[in-house]
PDB file of C-alpha atoms in Angstrom:
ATOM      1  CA  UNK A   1     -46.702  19.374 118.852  1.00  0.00           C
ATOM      2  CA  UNK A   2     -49.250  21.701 117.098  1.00  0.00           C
ATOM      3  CA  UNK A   3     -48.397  24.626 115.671  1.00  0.00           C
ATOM      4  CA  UNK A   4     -50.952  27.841 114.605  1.00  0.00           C
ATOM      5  CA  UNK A   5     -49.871  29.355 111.740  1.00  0.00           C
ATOM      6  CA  UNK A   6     -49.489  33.578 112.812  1.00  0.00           C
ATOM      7  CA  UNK A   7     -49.142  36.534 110.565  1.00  0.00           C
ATOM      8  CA  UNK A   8     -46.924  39.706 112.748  1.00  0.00           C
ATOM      9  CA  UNK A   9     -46.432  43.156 111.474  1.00  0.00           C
ATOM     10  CA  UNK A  10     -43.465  45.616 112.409  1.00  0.00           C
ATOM     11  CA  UNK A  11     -44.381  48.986 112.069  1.00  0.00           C
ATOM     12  CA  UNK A  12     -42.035  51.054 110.549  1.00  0.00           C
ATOM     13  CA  UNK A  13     -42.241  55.423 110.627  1.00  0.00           C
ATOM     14  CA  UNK A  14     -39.684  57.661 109.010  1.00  0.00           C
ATOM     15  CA  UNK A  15     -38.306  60.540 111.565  1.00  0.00           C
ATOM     16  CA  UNK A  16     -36.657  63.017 109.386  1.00  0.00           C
ATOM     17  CA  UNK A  17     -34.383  61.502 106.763  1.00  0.00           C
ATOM     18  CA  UNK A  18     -33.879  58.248 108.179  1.00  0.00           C
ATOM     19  CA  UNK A  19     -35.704  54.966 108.458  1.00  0.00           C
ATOM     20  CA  UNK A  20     -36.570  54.057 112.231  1.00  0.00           C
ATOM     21  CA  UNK A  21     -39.022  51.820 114.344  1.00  0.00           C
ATOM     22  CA  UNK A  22     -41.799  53.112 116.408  1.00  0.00           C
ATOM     23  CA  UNK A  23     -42.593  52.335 119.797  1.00  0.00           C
ATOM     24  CA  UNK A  24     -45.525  50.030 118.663  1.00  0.00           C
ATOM     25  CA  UNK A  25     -44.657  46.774 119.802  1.00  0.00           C
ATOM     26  CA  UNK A  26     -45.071  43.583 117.383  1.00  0.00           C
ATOM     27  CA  UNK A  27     -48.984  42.107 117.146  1.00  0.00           C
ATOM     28  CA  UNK A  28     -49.609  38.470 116.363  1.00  0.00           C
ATOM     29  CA  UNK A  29     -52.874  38.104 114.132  1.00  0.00           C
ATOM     30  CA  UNK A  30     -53.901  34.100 114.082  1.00  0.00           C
ATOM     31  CA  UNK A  31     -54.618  33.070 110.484  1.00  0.00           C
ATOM     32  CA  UNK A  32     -55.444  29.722 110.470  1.00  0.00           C
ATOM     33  CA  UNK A  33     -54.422  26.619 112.798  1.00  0.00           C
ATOM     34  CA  UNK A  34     -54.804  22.856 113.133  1.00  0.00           C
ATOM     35  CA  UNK A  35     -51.346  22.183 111.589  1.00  0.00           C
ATOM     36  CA  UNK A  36     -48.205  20.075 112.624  1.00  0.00           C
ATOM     37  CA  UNK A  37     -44.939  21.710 111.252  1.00  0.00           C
ATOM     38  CA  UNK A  38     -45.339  24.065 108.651  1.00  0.00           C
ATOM     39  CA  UNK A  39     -42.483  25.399 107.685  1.00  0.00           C
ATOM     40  CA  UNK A  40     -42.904  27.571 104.373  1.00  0.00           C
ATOM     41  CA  UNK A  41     -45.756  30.261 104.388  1.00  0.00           C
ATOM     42  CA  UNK A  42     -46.266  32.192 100.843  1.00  0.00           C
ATOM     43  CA  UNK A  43     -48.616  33.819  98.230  1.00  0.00           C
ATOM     44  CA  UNK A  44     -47.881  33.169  94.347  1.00  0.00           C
ATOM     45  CA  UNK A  45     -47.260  35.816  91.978  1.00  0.00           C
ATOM     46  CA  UNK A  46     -50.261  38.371  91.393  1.00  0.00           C
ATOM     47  CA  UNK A  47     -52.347  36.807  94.204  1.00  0.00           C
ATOM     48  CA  UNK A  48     -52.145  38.262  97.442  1.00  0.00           C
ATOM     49  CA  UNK A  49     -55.280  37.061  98.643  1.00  0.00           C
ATOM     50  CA  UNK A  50     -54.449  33.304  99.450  1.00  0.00           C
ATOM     51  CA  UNK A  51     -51.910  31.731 101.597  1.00  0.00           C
ATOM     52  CA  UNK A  52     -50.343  28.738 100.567  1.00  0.00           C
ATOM     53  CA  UNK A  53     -48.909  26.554 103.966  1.00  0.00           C
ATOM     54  CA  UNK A  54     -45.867  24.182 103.199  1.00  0.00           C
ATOM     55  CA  UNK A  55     -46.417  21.243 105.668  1.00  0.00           C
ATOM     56  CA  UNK A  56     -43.203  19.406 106.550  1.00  0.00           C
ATOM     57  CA  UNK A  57     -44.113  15.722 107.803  1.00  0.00           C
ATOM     58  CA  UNK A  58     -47.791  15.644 106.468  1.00  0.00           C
ATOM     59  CA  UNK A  59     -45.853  16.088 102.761  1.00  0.00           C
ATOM     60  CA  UNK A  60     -49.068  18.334 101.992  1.00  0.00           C
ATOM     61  CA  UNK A  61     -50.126  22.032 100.846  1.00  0.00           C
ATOM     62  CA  UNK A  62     -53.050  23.963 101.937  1.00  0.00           C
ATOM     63  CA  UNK A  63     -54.864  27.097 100.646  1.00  0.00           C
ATOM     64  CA  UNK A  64     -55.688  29.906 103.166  1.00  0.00           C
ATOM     65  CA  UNK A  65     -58.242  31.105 101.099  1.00  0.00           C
ATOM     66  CA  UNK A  66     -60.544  34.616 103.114  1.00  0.00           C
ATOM     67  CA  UNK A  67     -58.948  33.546 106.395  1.00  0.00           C
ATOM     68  CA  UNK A  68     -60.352  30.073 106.041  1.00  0.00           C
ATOM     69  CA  UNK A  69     -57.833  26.876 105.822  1.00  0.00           C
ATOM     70  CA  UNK A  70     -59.646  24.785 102.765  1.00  0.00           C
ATOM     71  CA  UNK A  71     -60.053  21.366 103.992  1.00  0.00           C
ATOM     72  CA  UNK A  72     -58.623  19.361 100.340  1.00  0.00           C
ATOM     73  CA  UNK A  73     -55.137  20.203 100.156  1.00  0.00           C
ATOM     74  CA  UNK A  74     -53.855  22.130  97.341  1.00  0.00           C
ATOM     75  CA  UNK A  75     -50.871  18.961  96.359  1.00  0.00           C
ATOM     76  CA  UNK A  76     -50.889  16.294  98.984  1.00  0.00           C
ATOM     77  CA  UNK A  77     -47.325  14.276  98.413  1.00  0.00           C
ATOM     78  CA  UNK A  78     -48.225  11.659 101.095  1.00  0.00           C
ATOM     79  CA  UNK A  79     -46.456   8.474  99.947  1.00  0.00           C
ATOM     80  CA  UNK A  80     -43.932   9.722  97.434  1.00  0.00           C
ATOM     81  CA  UNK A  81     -41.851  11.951 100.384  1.00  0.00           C
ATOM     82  CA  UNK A  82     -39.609  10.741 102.901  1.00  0.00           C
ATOM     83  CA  UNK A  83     -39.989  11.773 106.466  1.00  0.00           C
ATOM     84  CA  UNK A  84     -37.807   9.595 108.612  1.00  0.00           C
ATOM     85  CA  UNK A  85     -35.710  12.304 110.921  1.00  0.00           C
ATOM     86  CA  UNK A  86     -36.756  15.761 112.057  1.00  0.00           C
ATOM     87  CA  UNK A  87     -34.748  17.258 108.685  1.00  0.00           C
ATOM     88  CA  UNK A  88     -36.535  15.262 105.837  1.00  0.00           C
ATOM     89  CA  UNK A  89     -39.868  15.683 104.454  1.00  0.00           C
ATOM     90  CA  UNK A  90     -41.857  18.520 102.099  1.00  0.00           C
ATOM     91  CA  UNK A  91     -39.120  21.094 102.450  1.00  0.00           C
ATOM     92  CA  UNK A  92     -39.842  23.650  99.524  1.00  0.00           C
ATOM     93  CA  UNK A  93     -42.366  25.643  97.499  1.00  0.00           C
ATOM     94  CA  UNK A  94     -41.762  27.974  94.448  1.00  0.00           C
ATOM     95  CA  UNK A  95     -44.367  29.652  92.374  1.00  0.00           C
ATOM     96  CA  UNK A  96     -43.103  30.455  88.925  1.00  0.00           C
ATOM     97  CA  UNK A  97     -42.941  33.940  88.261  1.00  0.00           C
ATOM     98  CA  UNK A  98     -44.971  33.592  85.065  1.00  0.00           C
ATOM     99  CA  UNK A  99     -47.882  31.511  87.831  1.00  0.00           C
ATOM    100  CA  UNK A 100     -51.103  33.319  86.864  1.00  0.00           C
ATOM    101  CA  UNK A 101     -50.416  32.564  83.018  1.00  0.00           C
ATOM    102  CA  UNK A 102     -48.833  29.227  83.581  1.00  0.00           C
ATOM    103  CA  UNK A 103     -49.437  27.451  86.476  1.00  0.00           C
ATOM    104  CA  UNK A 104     -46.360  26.107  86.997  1.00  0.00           C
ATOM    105  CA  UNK A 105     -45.042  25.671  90.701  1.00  0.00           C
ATOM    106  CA  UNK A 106     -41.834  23.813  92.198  1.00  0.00           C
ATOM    107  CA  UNK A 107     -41.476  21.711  95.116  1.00  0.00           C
ATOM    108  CA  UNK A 108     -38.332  20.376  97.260  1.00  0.00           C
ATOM    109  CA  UNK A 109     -38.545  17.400  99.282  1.00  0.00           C
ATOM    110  CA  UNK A 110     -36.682  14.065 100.537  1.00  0.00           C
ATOM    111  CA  UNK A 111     -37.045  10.212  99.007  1.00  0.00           C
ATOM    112  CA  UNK A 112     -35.216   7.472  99.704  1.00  0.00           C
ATOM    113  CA  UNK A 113     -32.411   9.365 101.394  1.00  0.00           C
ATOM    114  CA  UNK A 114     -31.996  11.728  98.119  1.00  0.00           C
ATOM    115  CA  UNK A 115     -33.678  14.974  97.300  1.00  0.00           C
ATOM    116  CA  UNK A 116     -36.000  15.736  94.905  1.00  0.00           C
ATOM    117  CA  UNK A 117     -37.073  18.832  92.917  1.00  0.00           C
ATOM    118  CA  UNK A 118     -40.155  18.513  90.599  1.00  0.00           C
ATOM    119  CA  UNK A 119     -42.424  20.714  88.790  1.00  0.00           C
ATOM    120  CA  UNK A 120     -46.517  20.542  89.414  1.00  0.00           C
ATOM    121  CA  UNK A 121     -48.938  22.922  87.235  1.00  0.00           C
ATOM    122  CA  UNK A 122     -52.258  24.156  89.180  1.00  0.00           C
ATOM    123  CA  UNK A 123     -55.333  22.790  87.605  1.00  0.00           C
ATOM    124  CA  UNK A 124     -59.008  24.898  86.645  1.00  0.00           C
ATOM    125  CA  UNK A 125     -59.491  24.842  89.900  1.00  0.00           C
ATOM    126  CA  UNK A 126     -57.063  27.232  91.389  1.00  0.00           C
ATOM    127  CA  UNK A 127     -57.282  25.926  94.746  1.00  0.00           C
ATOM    128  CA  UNK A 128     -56.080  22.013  93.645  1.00  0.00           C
ATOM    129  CA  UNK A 129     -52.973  21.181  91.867  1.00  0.00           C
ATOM    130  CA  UNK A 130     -52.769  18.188  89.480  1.00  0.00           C
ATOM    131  CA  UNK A 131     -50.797  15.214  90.853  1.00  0.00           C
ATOM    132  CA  UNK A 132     -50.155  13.865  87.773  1.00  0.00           C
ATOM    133  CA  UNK A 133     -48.710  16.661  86.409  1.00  0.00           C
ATOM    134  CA  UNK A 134     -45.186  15.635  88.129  1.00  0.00           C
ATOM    135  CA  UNK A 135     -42.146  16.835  86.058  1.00  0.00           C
ATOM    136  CA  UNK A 136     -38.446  15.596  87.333  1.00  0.00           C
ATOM    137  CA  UNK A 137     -36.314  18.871  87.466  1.00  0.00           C
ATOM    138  CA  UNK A 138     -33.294  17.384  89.461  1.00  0.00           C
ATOM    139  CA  UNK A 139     -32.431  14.971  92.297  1.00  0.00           C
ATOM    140  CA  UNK A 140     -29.545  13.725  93.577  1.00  0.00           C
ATOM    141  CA  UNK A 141     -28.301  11.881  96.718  1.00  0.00           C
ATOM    142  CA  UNK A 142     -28.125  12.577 100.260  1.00  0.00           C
ATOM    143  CA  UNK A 143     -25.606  10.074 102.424  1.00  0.00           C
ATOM    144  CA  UNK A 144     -27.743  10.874 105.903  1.00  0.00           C
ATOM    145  CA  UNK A 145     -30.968  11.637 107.057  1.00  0.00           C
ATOM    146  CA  UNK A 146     -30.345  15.464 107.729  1.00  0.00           C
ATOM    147  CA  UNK A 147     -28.317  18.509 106.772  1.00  0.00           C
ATOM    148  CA  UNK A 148     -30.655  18.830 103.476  1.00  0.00           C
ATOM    149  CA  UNK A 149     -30.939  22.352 102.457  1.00  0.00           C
ATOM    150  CA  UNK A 150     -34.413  22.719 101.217  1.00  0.00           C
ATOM    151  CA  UNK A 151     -35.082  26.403 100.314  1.00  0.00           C
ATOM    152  CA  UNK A 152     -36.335  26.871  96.730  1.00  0.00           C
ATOM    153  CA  UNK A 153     -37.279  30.489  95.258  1.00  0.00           C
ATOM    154  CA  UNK A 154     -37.069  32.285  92.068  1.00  0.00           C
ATOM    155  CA  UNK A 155     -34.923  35.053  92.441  1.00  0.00           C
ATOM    156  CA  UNK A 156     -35.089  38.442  90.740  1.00  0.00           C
ATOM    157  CA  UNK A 157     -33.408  37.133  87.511  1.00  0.00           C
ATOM    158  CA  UNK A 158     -35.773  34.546  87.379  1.00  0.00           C
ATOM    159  CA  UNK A 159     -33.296  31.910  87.791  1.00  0.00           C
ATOM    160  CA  UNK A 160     -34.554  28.858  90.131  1.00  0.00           C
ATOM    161  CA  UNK A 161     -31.995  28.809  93.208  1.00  0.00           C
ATOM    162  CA  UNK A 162     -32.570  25.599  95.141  1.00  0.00           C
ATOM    163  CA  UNK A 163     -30.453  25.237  98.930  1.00  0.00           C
ATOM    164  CA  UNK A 164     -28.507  22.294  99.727  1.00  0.00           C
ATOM    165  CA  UNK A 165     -27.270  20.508 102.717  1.00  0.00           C
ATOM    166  CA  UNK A 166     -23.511  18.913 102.786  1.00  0.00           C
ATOM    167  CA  UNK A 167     -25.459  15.749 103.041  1.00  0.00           C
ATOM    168  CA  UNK A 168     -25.539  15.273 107.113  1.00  0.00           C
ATOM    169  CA  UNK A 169     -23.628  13.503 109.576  1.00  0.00           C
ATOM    170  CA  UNK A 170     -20.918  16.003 111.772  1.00  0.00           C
ATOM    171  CA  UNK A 171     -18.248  17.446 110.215  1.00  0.00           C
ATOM    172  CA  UNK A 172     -18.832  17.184 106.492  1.00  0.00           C
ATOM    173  CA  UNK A 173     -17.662  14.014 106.988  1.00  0.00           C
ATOM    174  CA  UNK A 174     -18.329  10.134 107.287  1.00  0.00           C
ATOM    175  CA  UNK A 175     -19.902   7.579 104.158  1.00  0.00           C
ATOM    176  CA  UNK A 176     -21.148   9.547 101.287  1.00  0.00           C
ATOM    177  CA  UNK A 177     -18.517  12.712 101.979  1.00  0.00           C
ATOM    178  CA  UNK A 178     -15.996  13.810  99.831  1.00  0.00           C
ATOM    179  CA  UNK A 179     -12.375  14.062 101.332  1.00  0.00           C
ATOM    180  CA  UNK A 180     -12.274  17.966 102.638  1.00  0.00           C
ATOM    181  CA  UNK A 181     -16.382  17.524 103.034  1.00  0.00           C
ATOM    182  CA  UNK A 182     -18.905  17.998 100.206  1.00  0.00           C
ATOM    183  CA  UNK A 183     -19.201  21.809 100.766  1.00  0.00           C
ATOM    184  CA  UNK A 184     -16.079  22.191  99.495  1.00  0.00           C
ATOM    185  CA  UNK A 185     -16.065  19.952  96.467  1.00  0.00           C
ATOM    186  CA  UNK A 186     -16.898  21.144  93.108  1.00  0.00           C
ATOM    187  CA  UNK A 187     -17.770  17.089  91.938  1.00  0.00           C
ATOM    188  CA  UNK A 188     -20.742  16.946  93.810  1.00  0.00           C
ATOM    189  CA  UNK A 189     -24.210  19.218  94.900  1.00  0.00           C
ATOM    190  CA  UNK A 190     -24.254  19.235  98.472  1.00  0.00           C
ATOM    191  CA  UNK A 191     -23.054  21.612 100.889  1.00  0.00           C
ATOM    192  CA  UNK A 192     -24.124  24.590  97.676  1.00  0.00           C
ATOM    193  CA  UNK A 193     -26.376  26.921  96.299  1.00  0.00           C
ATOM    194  CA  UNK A 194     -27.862  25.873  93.071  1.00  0.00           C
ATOM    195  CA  UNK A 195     -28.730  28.235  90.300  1.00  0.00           C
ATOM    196  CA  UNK A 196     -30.722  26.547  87.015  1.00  0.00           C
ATOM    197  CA  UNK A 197     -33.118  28.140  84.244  1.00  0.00           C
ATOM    198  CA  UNK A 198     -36.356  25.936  83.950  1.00  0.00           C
ATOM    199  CA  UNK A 199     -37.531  28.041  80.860  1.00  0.00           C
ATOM    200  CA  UNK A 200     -34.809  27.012  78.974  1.00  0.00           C
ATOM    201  CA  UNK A 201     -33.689  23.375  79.032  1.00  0.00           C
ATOM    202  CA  UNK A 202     -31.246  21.732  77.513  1.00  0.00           C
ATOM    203  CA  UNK A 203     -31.640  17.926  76.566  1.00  0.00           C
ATOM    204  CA  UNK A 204     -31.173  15.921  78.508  1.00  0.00           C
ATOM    205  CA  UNK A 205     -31.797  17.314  81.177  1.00  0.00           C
ATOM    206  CA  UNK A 206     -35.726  19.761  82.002  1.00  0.00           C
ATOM    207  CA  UNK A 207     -33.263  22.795  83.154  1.00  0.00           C
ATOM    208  CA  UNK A 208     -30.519  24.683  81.375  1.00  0.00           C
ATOM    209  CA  UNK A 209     -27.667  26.555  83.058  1.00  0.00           C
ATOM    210  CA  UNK A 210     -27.277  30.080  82.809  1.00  0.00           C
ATOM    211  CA  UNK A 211     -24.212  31.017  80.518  1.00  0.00           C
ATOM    212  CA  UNK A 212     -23.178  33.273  83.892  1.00  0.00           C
ATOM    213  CA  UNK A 213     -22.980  30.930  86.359  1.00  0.00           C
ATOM    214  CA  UNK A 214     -19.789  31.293  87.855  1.00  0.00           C
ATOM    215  CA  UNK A 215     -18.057  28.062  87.320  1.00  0.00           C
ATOM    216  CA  UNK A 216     -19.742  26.940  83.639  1.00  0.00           C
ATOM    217  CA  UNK A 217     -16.225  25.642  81.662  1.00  0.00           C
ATOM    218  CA  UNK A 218     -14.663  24.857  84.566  1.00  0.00           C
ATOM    219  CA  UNK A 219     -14.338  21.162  84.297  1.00  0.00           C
ATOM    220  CA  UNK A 220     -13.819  20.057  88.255  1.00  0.00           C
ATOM    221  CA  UNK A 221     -17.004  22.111  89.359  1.00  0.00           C
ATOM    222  CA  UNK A 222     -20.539  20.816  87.806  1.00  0.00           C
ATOM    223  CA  UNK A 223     -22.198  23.842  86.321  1.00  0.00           C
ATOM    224  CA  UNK A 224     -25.409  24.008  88.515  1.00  0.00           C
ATOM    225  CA  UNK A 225     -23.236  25.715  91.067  1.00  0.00           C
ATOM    226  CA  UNK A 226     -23.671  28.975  92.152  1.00  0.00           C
ATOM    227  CA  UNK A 227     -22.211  29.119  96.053  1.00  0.00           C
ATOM    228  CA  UNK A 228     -19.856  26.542  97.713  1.00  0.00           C
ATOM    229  CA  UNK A 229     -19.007  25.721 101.401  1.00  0.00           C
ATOM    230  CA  UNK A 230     -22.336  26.001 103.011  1.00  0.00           C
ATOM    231  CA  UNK A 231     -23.816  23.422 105.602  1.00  0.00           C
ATOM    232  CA  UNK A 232     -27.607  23.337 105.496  1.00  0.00           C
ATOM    233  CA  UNK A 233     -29.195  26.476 104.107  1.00  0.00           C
ATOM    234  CA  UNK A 234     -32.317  26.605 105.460  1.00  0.00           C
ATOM    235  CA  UNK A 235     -33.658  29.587 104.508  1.00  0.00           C
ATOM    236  CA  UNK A 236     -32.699  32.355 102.073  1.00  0.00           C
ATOM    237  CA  UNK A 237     -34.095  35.575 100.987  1.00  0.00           C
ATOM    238  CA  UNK A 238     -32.755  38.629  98.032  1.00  0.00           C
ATOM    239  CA  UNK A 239     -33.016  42.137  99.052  1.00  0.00           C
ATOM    240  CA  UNK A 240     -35.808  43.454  97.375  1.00  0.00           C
ATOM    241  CA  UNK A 241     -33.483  46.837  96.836  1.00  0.00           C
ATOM    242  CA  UNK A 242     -29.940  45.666  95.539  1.00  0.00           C
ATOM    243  CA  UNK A 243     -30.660  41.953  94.870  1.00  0.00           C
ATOM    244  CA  UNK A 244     -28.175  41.107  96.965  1.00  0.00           C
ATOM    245  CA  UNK A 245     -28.999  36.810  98.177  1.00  0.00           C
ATOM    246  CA  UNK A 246     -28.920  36.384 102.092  1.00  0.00           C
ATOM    247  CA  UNK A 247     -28.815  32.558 103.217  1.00  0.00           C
ATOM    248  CA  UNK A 248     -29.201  31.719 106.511  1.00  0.00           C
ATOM    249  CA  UNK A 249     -26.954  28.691 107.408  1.00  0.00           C
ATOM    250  CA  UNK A 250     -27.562  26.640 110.099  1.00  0.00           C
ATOM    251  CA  UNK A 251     -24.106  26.016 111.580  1.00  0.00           C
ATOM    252  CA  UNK A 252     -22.757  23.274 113.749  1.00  0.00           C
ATOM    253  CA  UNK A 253     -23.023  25.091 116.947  1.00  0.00           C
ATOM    254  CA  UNK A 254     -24.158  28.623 116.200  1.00  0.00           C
ATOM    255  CA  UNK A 255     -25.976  29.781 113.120  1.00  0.00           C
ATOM    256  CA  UNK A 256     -24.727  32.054 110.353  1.00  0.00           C
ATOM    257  CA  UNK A 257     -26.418  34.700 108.115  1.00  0.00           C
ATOM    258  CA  UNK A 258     -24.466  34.580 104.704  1.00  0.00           C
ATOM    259  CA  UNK A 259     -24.623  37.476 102.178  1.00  0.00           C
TER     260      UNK A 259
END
């Protein structure tokens, strides 16, 4: 299935001292098409003006540059990513804050049933990244095909926060799951919410922890952690006004919004 890539606004007014919507109904603007599952939609830091589309299966990243899709991709992954099952693929994009002096940007994705986060930097050309310029941040293992997370975003303390699954199968459960399930085990990264500092990393490792994680010193709970007992955090966002983090779980039978 094709999808078009489509931009909608929600009009907002202000009637007296409170904040409600208008009667204007929600428009659909097409921006660009000719894509098969995008999934992640974004601008980087200080540059409004282009679009960068996260492609899931394709393992690829395009520019929207002036409302025109540029035909090179920005970072094609083809033959590095994993796609086997409707779950795995190019699942993530993150722009580091510091992007327009930099050029450093993040990506999640499957291999060889594990995940996979890795740094790129942006070459002289700002609309192609540099392949080469690969940089292992973290992986680890994922016992099935689905259930893997795959948000990535820099939150307001400029921490990288990276979304994982519980690893797949039903249940938390099965090969690969820790007795109780992997969301609720401290000895492993699945079923969690990840919180690492790329600008400051401690050997051996190309991250460093942040001293206020919640469970550094505790010796049954590896430090990266952040949130237990989630099952496959899709997507996440912070409120722009208290910073508060909003993950929205994708639950066995219903779905969950987590704050």
């Amino acid at each position: 299935m094709r999808f078009a890539l489509a931009l909608s606004v929600l009009v907002f007014g202000v009637a007296g001292s409170a904040l409600t919507a208008q009667s204007t109904p929600l428009t659909t603007e097409l921006v660009a098409g000719g894509y098969s599952k995008p999934l992640w939609a974004g601008s980087a830091p200080g540059d409004p003006d282009r679009i960068f589309v996260v492609e899931q299966n394709q393992a690829d990243i395009h520019v929207i540059e002036n409302g025109v899709k540029i035909a090179t991709p920005f970072l094609d992954l083809t033959g590095m990513v994993q796609t086997s099952g409707n779950e795995q693929g190019l699942l993530g994009l993150a722009f580091h804050p510091d992007y327009a002096t930099n050029g450093y940007f993040y990506v999640n994705y499957t291999q060889s049933n594990s995940t996979v986060i890795e740094r790129y930097s942006v070459t002289a050309n700002p609309n192609v990244a540099d392949p080469n310029s690969d940089l292992l941040i973290l992986s680890f293992s994922q016992p099935q095909s689905n259930h893997n997370g795959g948000g990535l975003m820099f939150g307001p303390d400029k921490m990288l926060w990276i979304a994982t699954g519980d690893g797949g199968n039903f249940n938390d459960q099965g090969s690969g799951h820790a007795v109780g399930g992997n969301s609720q085990s401290g000895a492993t990264l699945l079923g969690k919410m990840l919180r690492i500092d790329v600008d400051n990393p401690q050997s051996p490792n190309n991250y460093g922890i942040p001293a206020d994680n919640p469970y550094v010193g505790d010796p049954s709970v590896e430090d990266e952690i952040w949130a237990f007992g989630l099952r496959n955090p899709w997507r996440y966002s912070f409120d722009s006004e208290t910073g508060d983090l909003w993950i929205g779980d994708v639950g066995q039978d219903t779905s969950s919004a987590v704050g």
